[in-house]
mmCIF file of C-alpha atoms and ligand atoms in Angstrom:
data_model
loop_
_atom_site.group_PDB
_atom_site.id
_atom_site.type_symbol
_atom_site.label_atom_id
_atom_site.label_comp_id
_atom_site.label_asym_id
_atom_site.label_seq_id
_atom_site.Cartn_x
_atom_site.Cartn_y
_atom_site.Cartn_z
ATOM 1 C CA UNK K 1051 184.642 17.079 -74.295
ATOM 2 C CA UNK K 1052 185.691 16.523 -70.992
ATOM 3 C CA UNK K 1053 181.731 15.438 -69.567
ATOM 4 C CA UNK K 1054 180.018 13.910 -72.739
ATOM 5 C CA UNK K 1055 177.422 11.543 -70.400
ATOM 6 C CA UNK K 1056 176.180 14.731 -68.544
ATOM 7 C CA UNK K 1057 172.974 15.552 -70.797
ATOM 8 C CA UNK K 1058 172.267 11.852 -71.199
ATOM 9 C CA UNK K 1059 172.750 11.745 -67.442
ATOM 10 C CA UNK K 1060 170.209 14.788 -66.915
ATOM 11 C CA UNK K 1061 167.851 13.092 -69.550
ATOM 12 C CA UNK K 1062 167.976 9.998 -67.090
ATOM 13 C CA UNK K 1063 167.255 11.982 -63.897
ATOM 14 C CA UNK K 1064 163.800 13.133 -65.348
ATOM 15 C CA UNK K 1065 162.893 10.670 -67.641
ATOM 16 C CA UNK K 1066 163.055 8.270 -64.103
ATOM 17 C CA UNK K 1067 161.571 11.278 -62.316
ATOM 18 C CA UNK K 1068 158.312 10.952 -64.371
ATOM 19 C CA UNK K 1069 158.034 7.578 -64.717
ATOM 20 C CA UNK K 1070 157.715 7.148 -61.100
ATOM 21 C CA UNK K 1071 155.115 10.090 -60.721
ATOM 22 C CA UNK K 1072 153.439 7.572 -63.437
ATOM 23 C CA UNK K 1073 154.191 4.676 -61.438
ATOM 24 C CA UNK K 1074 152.485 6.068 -58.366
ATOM 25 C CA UNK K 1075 149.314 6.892 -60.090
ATOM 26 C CA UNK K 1076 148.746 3.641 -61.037
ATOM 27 C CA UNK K 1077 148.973 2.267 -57.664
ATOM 28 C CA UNK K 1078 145.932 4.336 -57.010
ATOM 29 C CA UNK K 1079 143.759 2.058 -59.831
ATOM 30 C CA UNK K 1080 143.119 -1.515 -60.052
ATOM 31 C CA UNK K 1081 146.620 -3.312 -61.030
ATOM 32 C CA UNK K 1082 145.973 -5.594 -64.075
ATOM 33 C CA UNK K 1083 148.281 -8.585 -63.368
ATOM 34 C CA UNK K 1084 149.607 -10.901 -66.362
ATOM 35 C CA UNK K 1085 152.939 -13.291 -66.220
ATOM 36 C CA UNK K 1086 155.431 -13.885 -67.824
ATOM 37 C CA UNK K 1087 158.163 -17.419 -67.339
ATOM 38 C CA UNK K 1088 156.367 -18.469 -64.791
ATOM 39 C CA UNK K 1089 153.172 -17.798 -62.303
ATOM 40 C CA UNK K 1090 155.327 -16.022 -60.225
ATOM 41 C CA UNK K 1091 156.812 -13.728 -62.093
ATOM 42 C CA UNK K 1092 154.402 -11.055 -62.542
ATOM 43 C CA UNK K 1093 154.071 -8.149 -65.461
ATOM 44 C CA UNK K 1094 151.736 -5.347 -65.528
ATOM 45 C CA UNK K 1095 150.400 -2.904 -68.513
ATOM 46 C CA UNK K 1096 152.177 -0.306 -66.287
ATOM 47 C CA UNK K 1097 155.477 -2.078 -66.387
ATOM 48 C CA UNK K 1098 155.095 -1.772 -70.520
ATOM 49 C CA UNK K 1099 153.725 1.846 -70.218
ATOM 50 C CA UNK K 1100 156.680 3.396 -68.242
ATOM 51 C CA UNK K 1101 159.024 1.203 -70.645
ATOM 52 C CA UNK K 1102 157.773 3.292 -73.335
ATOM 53 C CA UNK K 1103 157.411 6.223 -71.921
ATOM 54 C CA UNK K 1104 160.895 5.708 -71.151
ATOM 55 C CA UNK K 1105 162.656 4.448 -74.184
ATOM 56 C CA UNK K 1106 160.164 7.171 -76.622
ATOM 57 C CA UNK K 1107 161.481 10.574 -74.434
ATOM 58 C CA UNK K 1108 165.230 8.938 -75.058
ATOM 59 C CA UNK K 1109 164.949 7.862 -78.325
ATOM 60 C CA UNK K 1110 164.124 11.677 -79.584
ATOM 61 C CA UNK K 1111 166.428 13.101 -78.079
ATOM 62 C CA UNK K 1112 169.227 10.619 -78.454
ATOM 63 C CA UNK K 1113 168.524 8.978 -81.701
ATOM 64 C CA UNK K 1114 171.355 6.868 -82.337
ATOM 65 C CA UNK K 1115 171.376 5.447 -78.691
ATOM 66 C CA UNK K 1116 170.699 1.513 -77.858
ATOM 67 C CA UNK K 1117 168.516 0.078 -75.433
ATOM 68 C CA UNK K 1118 167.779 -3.138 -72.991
ATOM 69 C CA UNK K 1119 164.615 -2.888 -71.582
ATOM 70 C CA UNK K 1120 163.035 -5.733 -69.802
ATOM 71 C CA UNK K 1121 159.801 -5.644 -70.957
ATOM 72 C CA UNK K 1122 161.309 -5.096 -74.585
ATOM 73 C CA UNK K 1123 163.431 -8.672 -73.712
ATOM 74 C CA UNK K 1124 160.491 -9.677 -72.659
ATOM 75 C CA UNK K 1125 158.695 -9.275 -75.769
ATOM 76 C CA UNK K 1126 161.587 -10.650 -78.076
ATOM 77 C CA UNK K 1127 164.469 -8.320 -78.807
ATOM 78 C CA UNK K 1128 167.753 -9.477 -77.852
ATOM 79 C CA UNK K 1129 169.641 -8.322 -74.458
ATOM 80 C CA UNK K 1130 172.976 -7.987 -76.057
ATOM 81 C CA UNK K 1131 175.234 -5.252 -74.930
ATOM 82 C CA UNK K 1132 177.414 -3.297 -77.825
ATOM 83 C CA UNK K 1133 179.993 -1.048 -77.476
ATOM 84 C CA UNK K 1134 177.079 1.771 -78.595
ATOM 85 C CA UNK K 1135 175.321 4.317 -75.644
ATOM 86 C CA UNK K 1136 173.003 1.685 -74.338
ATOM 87 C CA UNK K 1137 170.243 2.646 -71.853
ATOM 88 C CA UNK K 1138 169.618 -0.321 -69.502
ATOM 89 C CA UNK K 1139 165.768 -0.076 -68.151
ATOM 90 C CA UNK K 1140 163.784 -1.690 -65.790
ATOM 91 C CA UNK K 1141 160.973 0.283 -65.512
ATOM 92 C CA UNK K 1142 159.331 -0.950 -62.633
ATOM 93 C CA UNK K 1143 161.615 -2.719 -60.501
ATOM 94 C CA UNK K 1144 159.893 -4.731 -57.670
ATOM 95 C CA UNK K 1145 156.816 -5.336 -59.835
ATOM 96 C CA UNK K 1146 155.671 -7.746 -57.136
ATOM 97 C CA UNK K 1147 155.834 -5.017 -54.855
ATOM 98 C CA UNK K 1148 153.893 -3.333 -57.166
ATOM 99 C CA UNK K 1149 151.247 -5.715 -57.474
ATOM 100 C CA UNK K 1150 150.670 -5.735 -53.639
ATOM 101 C CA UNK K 1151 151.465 -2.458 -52.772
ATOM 102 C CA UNK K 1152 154.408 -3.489 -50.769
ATOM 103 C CA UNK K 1153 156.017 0.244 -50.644
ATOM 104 C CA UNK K 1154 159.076 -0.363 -52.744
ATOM 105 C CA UNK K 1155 158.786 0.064 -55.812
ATOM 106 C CA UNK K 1156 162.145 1.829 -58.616
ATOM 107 C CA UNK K 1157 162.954 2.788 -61.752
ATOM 108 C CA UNK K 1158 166.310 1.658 -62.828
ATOM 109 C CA UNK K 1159 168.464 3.051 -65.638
ATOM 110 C CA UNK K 1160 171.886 2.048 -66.327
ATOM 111 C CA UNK K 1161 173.741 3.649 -68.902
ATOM 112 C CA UNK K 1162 177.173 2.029 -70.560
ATOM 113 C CA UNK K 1163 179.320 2.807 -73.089
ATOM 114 C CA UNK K 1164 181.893 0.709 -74.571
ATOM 115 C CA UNK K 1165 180.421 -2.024 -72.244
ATOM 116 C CA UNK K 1166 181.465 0.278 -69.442
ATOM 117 C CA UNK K 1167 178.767 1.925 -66.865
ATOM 118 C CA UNK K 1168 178.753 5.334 -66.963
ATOM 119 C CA UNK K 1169 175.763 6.071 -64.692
ATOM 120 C CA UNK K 1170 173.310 4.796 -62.482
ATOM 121 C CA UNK K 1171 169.986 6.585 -61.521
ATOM 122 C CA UNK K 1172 167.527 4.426 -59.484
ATOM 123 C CA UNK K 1173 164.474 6.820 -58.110
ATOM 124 C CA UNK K 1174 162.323 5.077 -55.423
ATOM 125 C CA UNK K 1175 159.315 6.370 -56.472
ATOM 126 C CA UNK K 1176 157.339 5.733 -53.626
ATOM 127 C CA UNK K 1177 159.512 7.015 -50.454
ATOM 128 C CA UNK K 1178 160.305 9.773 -53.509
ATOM 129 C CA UNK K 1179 163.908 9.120 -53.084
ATOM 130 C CA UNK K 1180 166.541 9.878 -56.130
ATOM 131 C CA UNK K 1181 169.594 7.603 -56.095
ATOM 132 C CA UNK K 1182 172.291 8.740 -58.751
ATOM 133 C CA UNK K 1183 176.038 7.807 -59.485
ATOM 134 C CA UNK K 1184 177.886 8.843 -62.376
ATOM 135 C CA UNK K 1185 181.355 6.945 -62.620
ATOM 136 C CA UNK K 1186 183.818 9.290 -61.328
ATOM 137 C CA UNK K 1187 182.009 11.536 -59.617
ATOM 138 C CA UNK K 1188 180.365 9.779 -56.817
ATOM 139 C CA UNK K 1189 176.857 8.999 -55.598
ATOM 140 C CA UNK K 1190 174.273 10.621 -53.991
ATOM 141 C CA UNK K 1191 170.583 10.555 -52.909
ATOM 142 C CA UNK K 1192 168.701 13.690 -53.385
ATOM 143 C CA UNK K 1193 171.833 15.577 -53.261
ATOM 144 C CA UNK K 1194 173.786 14.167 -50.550
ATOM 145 C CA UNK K 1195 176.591 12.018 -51.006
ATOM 146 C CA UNK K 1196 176.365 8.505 -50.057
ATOM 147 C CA UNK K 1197 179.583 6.699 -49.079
ATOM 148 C CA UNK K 1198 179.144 2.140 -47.840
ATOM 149 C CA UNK K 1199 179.658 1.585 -44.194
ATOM 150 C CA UNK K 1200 182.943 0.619 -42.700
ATOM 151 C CA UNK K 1201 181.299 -2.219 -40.583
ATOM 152 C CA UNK K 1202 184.490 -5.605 -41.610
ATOM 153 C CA UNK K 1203 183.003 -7.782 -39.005
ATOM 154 C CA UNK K 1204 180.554 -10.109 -40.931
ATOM 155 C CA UNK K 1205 179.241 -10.161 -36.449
ATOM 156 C CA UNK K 1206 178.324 -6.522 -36.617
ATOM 157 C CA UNK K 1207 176.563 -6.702 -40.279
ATOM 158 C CA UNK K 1208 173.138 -6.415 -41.811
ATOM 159 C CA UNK K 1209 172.984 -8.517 -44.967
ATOM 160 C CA UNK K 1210 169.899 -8.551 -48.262
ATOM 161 C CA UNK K 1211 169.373 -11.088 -50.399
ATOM 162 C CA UNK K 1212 165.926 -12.004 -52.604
ATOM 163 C CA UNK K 1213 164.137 -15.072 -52.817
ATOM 164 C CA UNK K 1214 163.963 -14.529 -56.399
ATOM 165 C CA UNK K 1215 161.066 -15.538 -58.792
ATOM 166 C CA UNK K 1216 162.680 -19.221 -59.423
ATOM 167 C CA UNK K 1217 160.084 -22.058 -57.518
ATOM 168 C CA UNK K 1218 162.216 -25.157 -58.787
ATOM 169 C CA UNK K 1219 162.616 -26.804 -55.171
ATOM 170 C CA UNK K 1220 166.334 -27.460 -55.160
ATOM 171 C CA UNK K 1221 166.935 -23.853 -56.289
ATOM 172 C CA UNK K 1222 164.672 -22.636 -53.403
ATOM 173 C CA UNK K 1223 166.634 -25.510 -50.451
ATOM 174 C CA UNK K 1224 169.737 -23.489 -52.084
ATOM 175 C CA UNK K 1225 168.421 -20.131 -51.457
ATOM 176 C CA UNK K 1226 166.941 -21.223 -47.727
ATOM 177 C CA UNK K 1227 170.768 -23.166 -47.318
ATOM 178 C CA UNK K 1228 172.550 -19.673 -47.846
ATOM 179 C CA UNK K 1229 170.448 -17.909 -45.964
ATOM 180 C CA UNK K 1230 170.288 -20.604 -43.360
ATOM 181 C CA UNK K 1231 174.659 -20.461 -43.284
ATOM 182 C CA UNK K 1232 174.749 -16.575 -43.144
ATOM 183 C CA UNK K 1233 171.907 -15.650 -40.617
ATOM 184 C CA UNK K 1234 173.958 -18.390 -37.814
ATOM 185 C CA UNK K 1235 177.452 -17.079 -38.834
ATOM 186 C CA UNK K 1236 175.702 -15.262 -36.432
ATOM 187 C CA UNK K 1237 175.052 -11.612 -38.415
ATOM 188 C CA UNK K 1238 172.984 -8.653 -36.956
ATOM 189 C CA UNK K 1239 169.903 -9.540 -39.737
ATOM 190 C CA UNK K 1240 168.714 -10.385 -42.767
ATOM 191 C CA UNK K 1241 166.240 -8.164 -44.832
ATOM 192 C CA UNK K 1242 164.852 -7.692 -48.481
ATOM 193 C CA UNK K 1243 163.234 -4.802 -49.759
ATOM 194 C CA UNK K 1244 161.781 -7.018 -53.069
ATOM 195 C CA UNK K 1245 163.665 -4.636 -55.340
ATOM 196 C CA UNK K 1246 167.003 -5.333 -56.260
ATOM 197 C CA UNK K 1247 168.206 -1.675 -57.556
ATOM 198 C CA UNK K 1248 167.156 -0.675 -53.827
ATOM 199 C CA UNK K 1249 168.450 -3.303 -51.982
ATOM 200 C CA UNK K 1250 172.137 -1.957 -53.920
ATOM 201 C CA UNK K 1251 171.395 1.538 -53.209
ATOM 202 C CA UNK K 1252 170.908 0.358 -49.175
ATOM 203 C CA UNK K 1253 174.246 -0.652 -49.699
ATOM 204 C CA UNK K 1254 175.647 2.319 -50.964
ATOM 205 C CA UNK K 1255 173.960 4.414 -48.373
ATOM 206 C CA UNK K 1256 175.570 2.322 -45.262
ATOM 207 C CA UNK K 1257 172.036 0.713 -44.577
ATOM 208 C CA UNK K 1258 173.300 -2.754 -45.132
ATOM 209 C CA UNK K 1259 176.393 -4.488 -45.866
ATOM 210 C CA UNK K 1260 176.313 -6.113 -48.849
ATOM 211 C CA UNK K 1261 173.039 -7.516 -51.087
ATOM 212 C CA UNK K 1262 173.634 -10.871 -53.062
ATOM 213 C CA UNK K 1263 171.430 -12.967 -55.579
ATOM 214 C CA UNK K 1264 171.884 -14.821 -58.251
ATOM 215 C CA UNK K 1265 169.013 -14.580 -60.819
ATOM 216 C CA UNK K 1266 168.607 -11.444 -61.261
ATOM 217 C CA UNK K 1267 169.093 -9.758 -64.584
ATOM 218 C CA UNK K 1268 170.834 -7.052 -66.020
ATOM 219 C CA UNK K 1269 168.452 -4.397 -65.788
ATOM 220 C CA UNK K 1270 167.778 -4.700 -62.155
ATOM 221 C CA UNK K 1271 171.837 -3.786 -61.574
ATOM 222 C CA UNK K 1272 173.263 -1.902 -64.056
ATOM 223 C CA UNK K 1273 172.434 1.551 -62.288
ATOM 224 C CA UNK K 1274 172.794 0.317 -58.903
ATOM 225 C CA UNK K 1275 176.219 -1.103 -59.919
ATOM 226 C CA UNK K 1276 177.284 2.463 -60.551
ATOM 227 C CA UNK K 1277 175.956 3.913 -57.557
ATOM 228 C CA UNK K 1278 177.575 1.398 -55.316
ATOM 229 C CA UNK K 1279 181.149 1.103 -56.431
ATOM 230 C CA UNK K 1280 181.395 5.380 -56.356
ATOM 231 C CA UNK K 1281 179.606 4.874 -52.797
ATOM 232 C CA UNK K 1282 182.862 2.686 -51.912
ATOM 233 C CA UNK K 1283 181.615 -0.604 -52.351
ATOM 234 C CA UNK K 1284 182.404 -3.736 -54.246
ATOM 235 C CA UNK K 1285 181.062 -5.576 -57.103
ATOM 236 C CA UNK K 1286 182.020 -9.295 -57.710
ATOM 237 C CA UNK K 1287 180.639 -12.464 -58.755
ATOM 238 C CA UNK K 1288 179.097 -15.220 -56.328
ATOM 239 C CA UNK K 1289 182.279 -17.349 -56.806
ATOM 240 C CA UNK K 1290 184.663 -14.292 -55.561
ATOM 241 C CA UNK K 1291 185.536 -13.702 -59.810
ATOM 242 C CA UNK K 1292 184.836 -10.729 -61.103
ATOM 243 C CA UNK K 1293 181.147 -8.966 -61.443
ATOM 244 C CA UNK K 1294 180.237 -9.725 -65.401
ATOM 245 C CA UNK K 1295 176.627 -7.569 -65.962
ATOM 246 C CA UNK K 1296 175.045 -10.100 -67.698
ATOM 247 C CA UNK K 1297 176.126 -13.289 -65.656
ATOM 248 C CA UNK K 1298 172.745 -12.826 -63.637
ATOM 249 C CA UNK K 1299 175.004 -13.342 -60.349
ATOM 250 C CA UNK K 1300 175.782 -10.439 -58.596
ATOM 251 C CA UNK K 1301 177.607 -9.629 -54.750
ATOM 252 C CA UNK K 1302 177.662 -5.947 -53.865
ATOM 253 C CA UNK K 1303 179.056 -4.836 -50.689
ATOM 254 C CA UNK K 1304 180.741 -2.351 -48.285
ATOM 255 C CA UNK K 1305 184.425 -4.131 -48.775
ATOM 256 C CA UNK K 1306 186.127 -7.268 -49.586
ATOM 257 C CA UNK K 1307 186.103 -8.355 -45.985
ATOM 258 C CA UNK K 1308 181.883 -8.889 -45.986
ATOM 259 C CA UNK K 1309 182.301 -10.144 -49.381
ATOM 260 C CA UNK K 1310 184.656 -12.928 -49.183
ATOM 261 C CA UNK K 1311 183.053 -13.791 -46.083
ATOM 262 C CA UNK K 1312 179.330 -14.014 -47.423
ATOM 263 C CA UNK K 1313 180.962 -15.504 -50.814
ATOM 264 C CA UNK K 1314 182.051 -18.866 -48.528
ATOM 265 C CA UNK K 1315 178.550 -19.219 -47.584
ATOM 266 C CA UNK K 1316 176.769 -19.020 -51.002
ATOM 267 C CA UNK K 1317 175.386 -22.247 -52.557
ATOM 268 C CA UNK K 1318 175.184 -21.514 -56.108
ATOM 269 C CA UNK K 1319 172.952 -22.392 -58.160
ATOM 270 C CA UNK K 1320 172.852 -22.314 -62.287
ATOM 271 C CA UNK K 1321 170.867 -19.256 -63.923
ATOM 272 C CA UNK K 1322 171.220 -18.842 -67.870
ATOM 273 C CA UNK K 1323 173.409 -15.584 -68.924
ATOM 274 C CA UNK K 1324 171.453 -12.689 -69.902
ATOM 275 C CA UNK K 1325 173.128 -12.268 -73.271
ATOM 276 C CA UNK K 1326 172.579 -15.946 -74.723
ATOM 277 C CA UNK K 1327 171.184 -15.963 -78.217
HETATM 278 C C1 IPD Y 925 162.969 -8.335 -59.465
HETATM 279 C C2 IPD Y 925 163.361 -7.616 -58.208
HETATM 280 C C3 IPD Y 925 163.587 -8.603 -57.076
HETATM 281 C C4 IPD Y 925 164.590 -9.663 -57.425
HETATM 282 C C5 IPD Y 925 164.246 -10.351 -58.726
HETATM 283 C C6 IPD Y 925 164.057 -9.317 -59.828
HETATM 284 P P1 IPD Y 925 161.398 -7.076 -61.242
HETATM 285 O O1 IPD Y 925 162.835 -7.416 -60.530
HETATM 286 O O2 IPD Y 925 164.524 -6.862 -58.409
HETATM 287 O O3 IPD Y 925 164.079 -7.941 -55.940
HETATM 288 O O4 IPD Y 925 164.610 -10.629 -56.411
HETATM 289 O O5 IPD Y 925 165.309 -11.227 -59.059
HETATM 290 O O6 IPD Y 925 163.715 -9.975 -61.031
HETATM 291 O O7 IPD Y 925 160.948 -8.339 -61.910
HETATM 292 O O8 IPD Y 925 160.482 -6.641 -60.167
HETATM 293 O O9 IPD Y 925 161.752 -6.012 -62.220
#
């Protein structure tokens, strides 16, 4: 079969398509906030609703397929990644966003196979924008291909990163320090959007440069992975190594050039792998 993904890919596209419809109705009631590591980082029923919604419309009509889903992690099943068709949620990514009604707001689903990403669909529910990639074949938002910008002067770039959910204070002086060291290399600006599967897909549309963090987890990149390397962009690891989906380090940009260059500039800090038992 020369397109076996394509239903599981077509699955993905409405599955996310409803969640967010879900997603936005909820914004219009009170949000019921509850945490989970920490005060900071936040969880709501709606988070757990879409993830079920999500994982139940897959599971019937791919029954022998695999899942990571955050709030599923979150509740105790293990975030290891087989070789098996493995659907990679985060339901609601930005959930902070969420909380607040800061307007961006995604569901994320990665899809691998043999460890391998074979597509990416991240719908920004809110702007109602649909950000696909399929490896391969490119990627596109509501149709229209994207392809990274060609900007190689770090001068002439726009650069994300997060401030993450992590309040230890040498973690957060770490954060500040890289931003500090980037913003006066000098470069155009620094931004956040408070969702990482956006931020990526701002990079694969040419918006940005490149978006960097470390501590995030798998779920928030595995479909924005996809969508930015058939965009033309890079994936690679904080250090300049290769990108490893569970490390919870991640650079994604428009070439090598921005990456290197942002890569000399990163303090880096320890976050535990997602995949430890
Ligand atoms: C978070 C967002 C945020 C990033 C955090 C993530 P969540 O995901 O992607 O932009 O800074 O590291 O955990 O918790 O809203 O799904």
């Amino acid at each position: 079969m020369s397109d076996p993904w394509k239903e599981s890919f077509d699955h993905a596209v409405a599955v996310a398509r409803k969640a967010g419809v879900v997603i936005r109705d909820a914004l219009q009631n009170e949000v019921k906030v509850m945490t989970k590591s920490s005060s900071v980082d936040l969880v709501t029923q709606t988070d757990q609703r879409v993830e079920k919604i999500i994982i139940s419309s897959v599971k019937e009509k791919f029954p022998t397929h695999s899942f990571i889903g955050e709030e599923s992690v979150a509740a105790g099943l293990p975030c290891i990644l087989t070789d098996d068709p493995t659907w990679i949620i985060d339901p609601v990514d930005g959930t902070t966003n969420f909380v607040h009604g800061f307007p961006f707001v995604a569901v994320s689903i990665g899809f691998a196979v043999n460890k391998e990403l074979e597509f990416g669909v991240v719908y920004s529910c809110i702007e109602d924008k649909m950000y696909t990639g399929r490896k391969g074949k490119g990627a596109f938002c509501d149709g229209e291909k994207l392809e990274v910008s060609d900007v190689k002067e770090i001068r002439k770039s726009m650069i994300i990163s997060e401030l993450g959910s992590n309040r230890d204070e040498e973690t957060v002086s770490k954060i500040f320090s890289t931003m500090k060291k980037i913003l006066c290399i000098p470069v155009h600006g620094l931004r956040g959007s408070g969702t990482a599967a956006t931020n990526m897909c701002l990079v694969a549309s040419g918006a940005v440069e490149a978006f960097f963090e470390i501590g995030i987890h798998c779920w928030d990149v595995a479909a924005g992975a996809v969508i930015v390397t058939e965009a033309g962009g890079v994936l690679l690891d904080v250090d300049g190594g290769p990108w490893d989906l569970m490390s919870r380090r991640m650079m994604s940009a428009n070439n090598k050039t921005i990456a290197d260059r942002l890569i000399k500039e990163i303090d880096v800090f320890p976050a535990e792998r997602d995949d430890v038992v």
